[in-house]
Coordinates of C-alpha atoms and ligand atoms in Angstrom, one line a residue:
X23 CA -42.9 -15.0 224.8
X24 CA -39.9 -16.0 223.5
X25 CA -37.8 -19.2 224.8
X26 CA -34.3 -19.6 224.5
X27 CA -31.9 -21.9 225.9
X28 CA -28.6 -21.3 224.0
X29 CA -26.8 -17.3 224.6
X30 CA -26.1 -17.3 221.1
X31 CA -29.3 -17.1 219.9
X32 CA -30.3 -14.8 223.2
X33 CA -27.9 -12.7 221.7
X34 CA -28.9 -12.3 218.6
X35 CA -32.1 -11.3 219.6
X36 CA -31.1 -9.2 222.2
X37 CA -28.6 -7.1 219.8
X38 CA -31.9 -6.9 217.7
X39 CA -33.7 -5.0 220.3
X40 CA -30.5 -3.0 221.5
X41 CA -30.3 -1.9 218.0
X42 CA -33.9 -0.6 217.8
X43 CA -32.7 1.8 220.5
X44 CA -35.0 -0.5 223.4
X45 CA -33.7 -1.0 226.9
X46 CA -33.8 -4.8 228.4
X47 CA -35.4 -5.0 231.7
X48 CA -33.7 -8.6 233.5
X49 CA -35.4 -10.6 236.4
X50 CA -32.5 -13.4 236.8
X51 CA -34.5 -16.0 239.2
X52 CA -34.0 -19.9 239.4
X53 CA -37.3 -20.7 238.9
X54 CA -40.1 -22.0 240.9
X55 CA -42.0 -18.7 240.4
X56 CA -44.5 -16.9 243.3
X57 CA -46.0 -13.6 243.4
X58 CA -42.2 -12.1 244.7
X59 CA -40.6 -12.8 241.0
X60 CA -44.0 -11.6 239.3
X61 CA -43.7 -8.3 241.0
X62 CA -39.9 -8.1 240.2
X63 CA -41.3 -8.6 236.4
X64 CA -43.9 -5.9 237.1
X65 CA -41.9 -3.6 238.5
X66 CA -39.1 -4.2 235.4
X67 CA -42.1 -3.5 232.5
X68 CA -42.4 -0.1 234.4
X69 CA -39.1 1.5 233.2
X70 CA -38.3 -1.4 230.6
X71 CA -38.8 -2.4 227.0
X72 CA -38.0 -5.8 226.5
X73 CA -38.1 -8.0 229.9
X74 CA -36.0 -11.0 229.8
X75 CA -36.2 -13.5 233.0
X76 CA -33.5 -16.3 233.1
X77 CA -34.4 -19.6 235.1
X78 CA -31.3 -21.5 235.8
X79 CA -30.9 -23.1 238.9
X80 CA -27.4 -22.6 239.7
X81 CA -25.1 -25.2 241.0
X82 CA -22.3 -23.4 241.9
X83 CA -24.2 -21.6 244.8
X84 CA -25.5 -24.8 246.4
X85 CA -23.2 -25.1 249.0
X86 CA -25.4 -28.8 250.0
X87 CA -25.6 -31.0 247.0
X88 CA -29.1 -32.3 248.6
X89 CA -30.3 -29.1 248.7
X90 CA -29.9 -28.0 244.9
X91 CA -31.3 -31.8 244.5
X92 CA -34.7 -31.5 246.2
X93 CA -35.0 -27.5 244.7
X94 CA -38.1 -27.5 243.5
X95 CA -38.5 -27.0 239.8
X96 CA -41.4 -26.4 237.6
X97 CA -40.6 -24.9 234.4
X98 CA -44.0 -25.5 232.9
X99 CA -45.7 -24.0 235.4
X100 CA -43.5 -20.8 235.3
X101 CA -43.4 -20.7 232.1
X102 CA -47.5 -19.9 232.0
X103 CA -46.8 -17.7 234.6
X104 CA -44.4 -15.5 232.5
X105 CA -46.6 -15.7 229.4
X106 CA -49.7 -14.5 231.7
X107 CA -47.4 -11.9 233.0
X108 CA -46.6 -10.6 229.8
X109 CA -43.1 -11.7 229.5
X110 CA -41.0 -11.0 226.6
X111 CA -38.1 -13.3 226.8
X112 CA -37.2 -16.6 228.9
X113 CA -34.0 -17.5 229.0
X114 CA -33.6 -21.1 230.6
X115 CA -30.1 -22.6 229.7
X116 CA -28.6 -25.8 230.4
X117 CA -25.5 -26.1 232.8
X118 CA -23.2 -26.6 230.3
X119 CA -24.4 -23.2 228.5
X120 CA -23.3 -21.0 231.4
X121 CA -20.2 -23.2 232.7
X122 CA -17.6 -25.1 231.2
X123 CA -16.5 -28.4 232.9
X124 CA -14.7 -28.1 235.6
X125 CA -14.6 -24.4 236.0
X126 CA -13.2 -22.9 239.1
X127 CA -12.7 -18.9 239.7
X128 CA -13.1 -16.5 242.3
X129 CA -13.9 -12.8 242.5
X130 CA -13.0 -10.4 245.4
X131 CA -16.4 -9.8 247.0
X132 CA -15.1 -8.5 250.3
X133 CA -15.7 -9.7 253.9
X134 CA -19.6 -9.7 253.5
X135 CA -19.1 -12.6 251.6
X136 CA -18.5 -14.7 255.2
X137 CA -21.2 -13.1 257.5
X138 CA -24.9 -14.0 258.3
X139 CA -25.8 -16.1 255.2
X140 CA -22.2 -16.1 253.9
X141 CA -21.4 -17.4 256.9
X142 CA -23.7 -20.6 257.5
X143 CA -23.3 -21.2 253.0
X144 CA -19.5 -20.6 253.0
X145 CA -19.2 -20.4 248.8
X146 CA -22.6 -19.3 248.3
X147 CA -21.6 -16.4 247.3
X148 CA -19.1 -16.9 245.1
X149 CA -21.9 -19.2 243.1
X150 CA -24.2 -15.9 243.4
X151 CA -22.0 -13.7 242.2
X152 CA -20.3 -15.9 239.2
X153 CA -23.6 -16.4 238.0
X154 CA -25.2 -13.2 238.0
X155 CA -21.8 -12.1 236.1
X156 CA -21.9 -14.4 233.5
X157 CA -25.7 -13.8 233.6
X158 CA -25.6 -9.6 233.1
X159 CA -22.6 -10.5 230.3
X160 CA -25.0 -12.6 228.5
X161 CA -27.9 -10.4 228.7
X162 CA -25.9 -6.9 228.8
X163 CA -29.3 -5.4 230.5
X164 CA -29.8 -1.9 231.3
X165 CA -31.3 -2.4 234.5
X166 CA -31.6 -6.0 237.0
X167 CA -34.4 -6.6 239.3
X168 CA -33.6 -8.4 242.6
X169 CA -35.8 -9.3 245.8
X170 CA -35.7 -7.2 249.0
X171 CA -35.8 -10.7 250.7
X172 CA -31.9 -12.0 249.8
X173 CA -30.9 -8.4 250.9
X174 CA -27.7 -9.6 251.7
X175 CA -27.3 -10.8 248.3
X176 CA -28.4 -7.2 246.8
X177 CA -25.7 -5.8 248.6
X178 CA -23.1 -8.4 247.3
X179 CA -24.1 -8.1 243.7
X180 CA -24.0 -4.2 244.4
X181 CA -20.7 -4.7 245.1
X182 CA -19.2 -6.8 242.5
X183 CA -21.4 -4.5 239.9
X184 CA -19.4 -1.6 241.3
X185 CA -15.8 -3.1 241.7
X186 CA -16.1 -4.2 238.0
X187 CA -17.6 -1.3 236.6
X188 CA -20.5 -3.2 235.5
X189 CA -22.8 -1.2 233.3
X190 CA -26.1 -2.0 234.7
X191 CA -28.6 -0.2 237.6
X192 CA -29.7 -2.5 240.4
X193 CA -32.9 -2.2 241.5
X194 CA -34.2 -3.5 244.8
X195 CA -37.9 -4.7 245.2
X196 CA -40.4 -5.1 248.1
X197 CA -40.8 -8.4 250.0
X198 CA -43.9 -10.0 249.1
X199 CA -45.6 -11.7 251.7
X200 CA -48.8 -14.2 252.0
X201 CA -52.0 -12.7 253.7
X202 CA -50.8 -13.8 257.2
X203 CA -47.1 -12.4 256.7
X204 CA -44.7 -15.4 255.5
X205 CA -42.1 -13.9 253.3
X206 CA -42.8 -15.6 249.8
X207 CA -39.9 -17.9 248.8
X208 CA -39.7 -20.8 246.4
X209 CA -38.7 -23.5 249.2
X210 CA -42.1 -22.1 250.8
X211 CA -43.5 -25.7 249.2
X212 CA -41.0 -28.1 251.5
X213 CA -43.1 -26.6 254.7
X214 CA -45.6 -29.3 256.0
X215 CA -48.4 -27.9 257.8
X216 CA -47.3 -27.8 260.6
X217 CA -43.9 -25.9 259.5
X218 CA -46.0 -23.7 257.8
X219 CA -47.8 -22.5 261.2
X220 CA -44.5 -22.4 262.8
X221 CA -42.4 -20.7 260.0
X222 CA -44.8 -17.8 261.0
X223 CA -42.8 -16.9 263.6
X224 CA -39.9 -15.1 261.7
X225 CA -42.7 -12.3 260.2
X226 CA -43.8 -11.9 263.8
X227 CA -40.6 -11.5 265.3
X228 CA -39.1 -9.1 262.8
X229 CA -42.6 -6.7 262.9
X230 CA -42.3 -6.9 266.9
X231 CA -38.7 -5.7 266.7
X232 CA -39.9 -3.4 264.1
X233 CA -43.0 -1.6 266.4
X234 CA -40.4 -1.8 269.5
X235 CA -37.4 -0.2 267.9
X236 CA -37.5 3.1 268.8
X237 CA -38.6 2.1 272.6
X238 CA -35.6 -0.3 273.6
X239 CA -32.1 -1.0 273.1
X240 CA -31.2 -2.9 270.2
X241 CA -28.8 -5.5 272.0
X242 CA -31.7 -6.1 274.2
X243 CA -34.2 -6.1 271.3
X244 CA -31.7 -8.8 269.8
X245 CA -32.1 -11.2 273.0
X246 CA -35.6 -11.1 273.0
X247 CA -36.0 -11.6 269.0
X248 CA -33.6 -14.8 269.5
X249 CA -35.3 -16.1 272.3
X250 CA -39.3 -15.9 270.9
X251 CA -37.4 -17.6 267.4
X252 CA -36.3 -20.2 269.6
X253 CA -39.2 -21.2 271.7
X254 CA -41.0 -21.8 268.9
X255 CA -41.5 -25.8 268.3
X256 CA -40.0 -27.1 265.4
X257 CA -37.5 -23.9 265.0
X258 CA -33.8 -24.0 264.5
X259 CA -32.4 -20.7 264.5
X260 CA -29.1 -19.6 262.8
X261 CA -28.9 -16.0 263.3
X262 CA -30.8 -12.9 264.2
X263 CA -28.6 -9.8 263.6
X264 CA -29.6 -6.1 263.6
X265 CA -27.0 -4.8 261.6
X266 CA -25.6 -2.2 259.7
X267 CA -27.8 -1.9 256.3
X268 CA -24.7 -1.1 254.2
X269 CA -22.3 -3.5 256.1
X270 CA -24.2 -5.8 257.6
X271 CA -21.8 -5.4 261.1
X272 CA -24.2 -5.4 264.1
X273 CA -25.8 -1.6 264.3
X274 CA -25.9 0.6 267.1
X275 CA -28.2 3.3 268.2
X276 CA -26.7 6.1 265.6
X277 CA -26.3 3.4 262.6
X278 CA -27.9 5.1 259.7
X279 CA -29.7 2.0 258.0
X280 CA -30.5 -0.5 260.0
X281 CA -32.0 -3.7 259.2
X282 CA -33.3 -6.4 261.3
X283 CA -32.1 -10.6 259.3
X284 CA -33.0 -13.8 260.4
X285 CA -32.2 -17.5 259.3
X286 CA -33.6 -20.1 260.6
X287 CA -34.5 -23.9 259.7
X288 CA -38.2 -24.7 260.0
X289 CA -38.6 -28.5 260.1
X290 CA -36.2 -29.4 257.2
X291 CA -36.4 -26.1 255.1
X292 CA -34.1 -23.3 256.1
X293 CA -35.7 -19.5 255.6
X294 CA -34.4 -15.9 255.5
X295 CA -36.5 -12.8 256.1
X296 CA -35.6 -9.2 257.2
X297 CA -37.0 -5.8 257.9
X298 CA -36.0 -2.4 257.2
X299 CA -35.4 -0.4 260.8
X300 CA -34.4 3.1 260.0
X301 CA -33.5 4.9 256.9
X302 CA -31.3 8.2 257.5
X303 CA -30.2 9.6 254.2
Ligands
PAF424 O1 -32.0 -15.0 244.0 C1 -31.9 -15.9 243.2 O2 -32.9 -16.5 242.8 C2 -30.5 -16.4 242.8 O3 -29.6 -16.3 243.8 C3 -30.0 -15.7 241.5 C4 -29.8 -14.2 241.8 C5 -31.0 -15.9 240.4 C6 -28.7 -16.3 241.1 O4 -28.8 -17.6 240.8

């Protein structure tokens, strides 16, 4: 695998491969790598040449200064993982390669860039969105992998990629989950024990809204959901929203994708999951 940490010489190589007529496969991720970003990189070789994964943990979306302190990183550890999986190309820059000093600059992502997650992170998205920019401008990839898990995210880059013309395919993948159905995530390692038991109860919740949904009304569903998130010890919940899948506005019975989203904070460590609910083309 090859390592790079300045664009130039990403470049370089990258015009190399474009030249050769060979399509670049991108998994942008900020590291701390877990099953969900190797299946994003399996997924990628499917359709894909060259696979190039960027690991930058992004200031500018870290809306809590202690939070993008105590994000966990482990580049050596991830970078075994990429070679095992048969990566082509890591990209891991410094700061100063993506941003210059005091860089401000804002892009017109819409209303979805204040609800649900956008909401409880106000500028997270903007960090998102600026990086994934200057990422896919860097990189110039054919297609970009993203998780199924920040689908709120998917939809925002969707956007942007569309309002600027970008010329790349987004592709969503599956949410991987652990054996007894936690949604795999890099701050998964903050959980004590404990947390870990209790984080549980976002999978559960989402599956039971999931097996009820075509049984109950969905503003009832909602209450219940909310109430079983909060009477678990040790949970903080921030929102449970069925909503619109292509707006992210709470859904009602005729919506034609619906998905099922919930943040919460378990002990210290705040997590997002969802669910698909119904899928009319
Ligand atoms: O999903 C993530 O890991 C990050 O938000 C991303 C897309 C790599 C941008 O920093």
């Amino acid at each position: 695998m090859k390592i790079f940490t300045i664009k130039k010489n990403l470049q370089q190589h990258l015009q190399q491969i474009k030249a050769s007529d060979k399509t670049i496969g991108f998994v942008p991720t900020m590291g701390a790598l877990h099953q969900g970003h190797l299946s994003l990189i399996e997924q990628a070789q499917q359709n894909n040449d060259e696979i190039v994964c960027s690991i930058f943990v992004n200031p500018s979306q870290f809306n809590d200064p202690k939070d993008l302190e105590k994000y966990p990183r482990t580049i050596e550890a991830d970078t075994k993982l990429l070679e095992q999986a048969k990566c082509d190309v890591l990209f891991n820059p410094p700061v100063n390669e993506i941003y210059d000093d005091n860089e401000q600059w804002h892009l017109n992502i819409g209303e979805m860039e204040s609800l649900l997650e956008g909401k409880s992170r106000p500028g997270h998205y903007q960090g998102v969105t600026q990086v994934v920019y200057k990422l896919f401008n860097i990189v110039q990839p054919d297609t970009a992998f993203f998780g199924q898990k920040d689908y709120q995210q998917f939809l925002i880059i969707s956007k942007m990629v569309e309002a600027l013309k970008l010329p790349v395919k987004l592709v969503m993948c599956p949410i991987m989950r652990e054996t007894d159905g936690l949604a795999m995530s890099s701050r998964n390692v903050h959980l004590s024990a404990d947390d870990r038991q209790h984080a549980l109860v976002l999978s559960r919740t989402l599956n039971w809204v999931k097996n009820n949904f075509d049984s109950a009304h969905i503003p009832q569903l909602k209450k219940e959901a909310e109430l079983n998130v909060r009477n678990e010890p040790g949970v903080e919940l921030d929102y449970f929203e069925i909503a619109d899948g292509n707006t992210l506005h709470p859904a009602d019975q005729n919506t034609k994708n619906i998905i099922a989203l919930v943040a919460a904070k378990v002990g210290k460590t705040r997590l997002i999951d969802n669910v698909l609910l119904v899928h009319r083309p």
